[in-house]
C-alpha positions as a Python dict, from the first residue, in 0.01 Angstrom:
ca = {
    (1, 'X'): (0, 0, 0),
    (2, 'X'): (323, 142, 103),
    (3, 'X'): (328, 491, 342),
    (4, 'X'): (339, 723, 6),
    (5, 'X'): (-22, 573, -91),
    (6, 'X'): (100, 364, -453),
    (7, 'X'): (100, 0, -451),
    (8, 'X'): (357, -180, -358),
    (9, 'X'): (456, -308, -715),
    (10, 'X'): (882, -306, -639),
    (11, 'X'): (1037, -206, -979),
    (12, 'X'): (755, -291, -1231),
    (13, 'X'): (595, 64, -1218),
    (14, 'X'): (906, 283, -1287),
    (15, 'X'): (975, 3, -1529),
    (16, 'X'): (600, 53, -1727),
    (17, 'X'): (710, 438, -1680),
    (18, 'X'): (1055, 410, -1888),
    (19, 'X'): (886, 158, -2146),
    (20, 'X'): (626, 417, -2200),
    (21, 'X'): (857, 670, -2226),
    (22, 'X'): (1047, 476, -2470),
    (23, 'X'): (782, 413, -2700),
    (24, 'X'): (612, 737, -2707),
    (25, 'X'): (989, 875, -2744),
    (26, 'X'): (1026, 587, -3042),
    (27, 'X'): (705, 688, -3142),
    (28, 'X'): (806, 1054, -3220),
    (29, 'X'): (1131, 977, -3404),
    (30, 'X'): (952, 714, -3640),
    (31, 'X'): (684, 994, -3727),
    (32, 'X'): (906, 1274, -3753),
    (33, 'X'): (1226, 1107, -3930),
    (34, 'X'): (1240, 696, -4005),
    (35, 'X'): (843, 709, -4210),
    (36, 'X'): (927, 1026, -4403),
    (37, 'X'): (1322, 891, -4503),
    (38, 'X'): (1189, 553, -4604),
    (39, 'X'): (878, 548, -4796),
    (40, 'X'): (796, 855, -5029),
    (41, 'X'): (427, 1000, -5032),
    (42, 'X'): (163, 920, -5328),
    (43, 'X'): (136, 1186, -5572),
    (44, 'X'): (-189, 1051, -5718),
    (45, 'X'): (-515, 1253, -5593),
    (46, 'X'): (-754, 1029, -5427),
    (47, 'X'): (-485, 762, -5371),
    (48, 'X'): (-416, 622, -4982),
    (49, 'X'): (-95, 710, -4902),
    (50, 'X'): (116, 426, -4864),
    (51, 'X'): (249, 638, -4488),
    (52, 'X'): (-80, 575, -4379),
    (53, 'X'): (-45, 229, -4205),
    (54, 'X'): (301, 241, -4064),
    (55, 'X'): (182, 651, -3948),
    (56, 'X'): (-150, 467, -3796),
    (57, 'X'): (62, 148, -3628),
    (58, 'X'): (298, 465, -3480),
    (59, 'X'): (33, 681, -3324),
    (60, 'X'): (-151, 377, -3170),
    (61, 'X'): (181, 282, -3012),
    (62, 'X'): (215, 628, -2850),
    (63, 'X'): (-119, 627, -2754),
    (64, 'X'): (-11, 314, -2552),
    (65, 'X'): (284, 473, -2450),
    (66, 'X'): (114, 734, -2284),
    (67, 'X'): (-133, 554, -2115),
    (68, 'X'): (147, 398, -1963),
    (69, 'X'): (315, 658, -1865),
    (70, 'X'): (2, 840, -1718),
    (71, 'X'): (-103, 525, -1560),
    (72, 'X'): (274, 477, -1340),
    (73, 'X'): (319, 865, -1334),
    (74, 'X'): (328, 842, -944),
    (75, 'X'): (679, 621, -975),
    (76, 'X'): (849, 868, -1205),
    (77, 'X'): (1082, 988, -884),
    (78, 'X'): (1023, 755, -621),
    (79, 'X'): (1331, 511, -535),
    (80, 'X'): (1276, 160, -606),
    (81, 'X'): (1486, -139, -666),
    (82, 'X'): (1557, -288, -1003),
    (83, 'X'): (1559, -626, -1123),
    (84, 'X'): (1913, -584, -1312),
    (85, 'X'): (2034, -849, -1532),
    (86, 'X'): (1653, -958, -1559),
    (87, 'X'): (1603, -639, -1729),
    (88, 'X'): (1845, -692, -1972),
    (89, 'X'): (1774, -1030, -2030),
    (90, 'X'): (1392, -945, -2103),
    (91, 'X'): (1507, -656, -2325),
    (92, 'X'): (1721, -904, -2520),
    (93, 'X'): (1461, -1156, -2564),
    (94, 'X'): (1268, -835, -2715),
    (95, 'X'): (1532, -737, -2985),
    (96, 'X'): (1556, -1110, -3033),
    (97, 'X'): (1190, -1126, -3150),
    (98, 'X'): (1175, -775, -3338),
    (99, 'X'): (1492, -899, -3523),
    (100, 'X'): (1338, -1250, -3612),
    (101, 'X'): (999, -1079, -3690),
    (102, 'X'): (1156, -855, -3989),
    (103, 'X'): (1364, -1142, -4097),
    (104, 'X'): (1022, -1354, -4101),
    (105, 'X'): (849, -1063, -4297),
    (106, 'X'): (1150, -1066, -4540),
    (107, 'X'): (1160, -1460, -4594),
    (108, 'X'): (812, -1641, -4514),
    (109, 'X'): (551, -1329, -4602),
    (110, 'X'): (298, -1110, -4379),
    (111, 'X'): (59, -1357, -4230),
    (112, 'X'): (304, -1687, -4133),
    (113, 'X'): (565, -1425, -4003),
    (114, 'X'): (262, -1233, -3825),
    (115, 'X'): (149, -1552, -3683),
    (116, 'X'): (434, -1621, -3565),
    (117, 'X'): (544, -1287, -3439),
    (118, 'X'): (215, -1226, -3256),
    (119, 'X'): (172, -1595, -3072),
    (120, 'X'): (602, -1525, -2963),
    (121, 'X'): (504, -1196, -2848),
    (122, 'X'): (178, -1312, -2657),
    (123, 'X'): (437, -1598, -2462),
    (124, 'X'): (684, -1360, -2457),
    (125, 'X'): (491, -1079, -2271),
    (126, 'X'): (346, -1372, -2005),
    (127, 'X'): (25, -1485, -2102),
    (128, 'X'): (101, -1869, -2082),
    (129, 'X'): (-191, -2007, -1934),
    (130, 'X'): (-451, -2042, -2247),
    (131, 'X'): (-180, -2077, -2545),
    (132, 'X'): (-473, -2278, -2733),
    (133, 'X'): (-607, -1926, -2763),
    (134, 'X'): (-359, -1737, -2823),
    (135, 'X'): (-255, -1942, -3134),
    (136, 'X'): (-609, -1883, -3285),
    (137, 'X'): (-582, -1534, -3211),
    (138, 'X'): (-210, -1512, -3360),
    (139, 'X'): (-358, -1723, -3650),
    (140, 'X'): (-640, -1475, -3715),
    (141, 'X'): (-496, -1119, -3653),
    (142, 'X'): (-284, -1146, -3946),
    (143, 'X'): (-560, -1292, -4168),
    (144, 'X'): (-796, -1063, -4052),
    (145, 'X'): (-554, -792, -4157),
    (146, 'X'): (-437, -909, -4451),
    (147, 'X'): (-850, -928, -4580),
    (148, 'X'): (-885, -582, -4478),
    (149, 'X'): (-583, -459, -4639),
    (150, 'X'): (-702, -615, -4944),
    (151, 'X'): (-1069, -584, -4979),
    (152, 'X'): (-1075, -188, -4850),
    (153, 'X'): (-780, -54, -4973),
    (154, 'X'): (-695, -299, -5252),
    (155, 'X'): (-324, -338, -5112),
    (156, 'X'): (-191, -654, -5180),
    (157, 'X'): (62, -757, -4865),
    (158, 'X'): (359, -946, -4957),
}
């Protein structure tokens, strides 16, 4: 504990505040502008509208977001060092992945390029001790999703 009573974490809680910030900010401008431009609502009555998974993938990740920033709210104005080029490096690797992701989705369909997305993201993010586990997890998220898509809402993913 450091004389101002948080943790002594160095950069990484200003850095969870900004990332929260980001996405809740991200968050907003998906809801509010990129959903509505791209995907046009179902004029069928009784029909799920096909906003309804990319609005419910949104709102989860400002939930998140704001947990975040709740969570770190004591770093929003303290002075702490940051890692740099470490930062930028990491945030790299990031577009990296979200680039290769919608290229996977494009090419190879929902559940290899979910796989594959998820178990990247899981190594990615620094969980590198049980990686047994997380490919069985990566393996059945997008299954998993992919049965639910179909058998409750008849949508067949690509």
């Amino acid at each position: 504990m450091t004389e101002t009573g948080l943790p002594d974490r160095g950069a990484q809680g200003r850095l969870d505040l900004l990332i929260g910030l980001i996405a809740v900010v991200g968050a907003i401008v998906t809801v509010l502008w990129i959903i509505p431009a791209q995907i046009e609502p179902t004029s069928a009555a009784g029909q799920l509208s096909p906003r309804f998974f990319p609005t419910l993938s949104v709102i989860v990740i400002a939930l998140f977001g704001l947990a975040l920033m709740v969570k770190n709210r004591g770093f929003a104005l303290s002075r702490l060092p940051h890692p740099g080029p470490a930062l930028l490096l990491e945030t790299l690797a990031w577009a990296v992945w979200a680039t290769a992701t919608m290229l996977l989705l494009a090419y190879a369909g929902f559940i290899a390029a979910g796989a594959i997305s998820c178990f990247s993201g899981m190594v990615l993010a620094g969980q590198r001790r049980r990686l047994i586990l997380c490919a069985g997890a990566s393996l059945l998220l997008p299954l998993a999703i992919q049965q639910l898509a179909w058998h409750a809402f008849y949508i067949q993913l690509p």
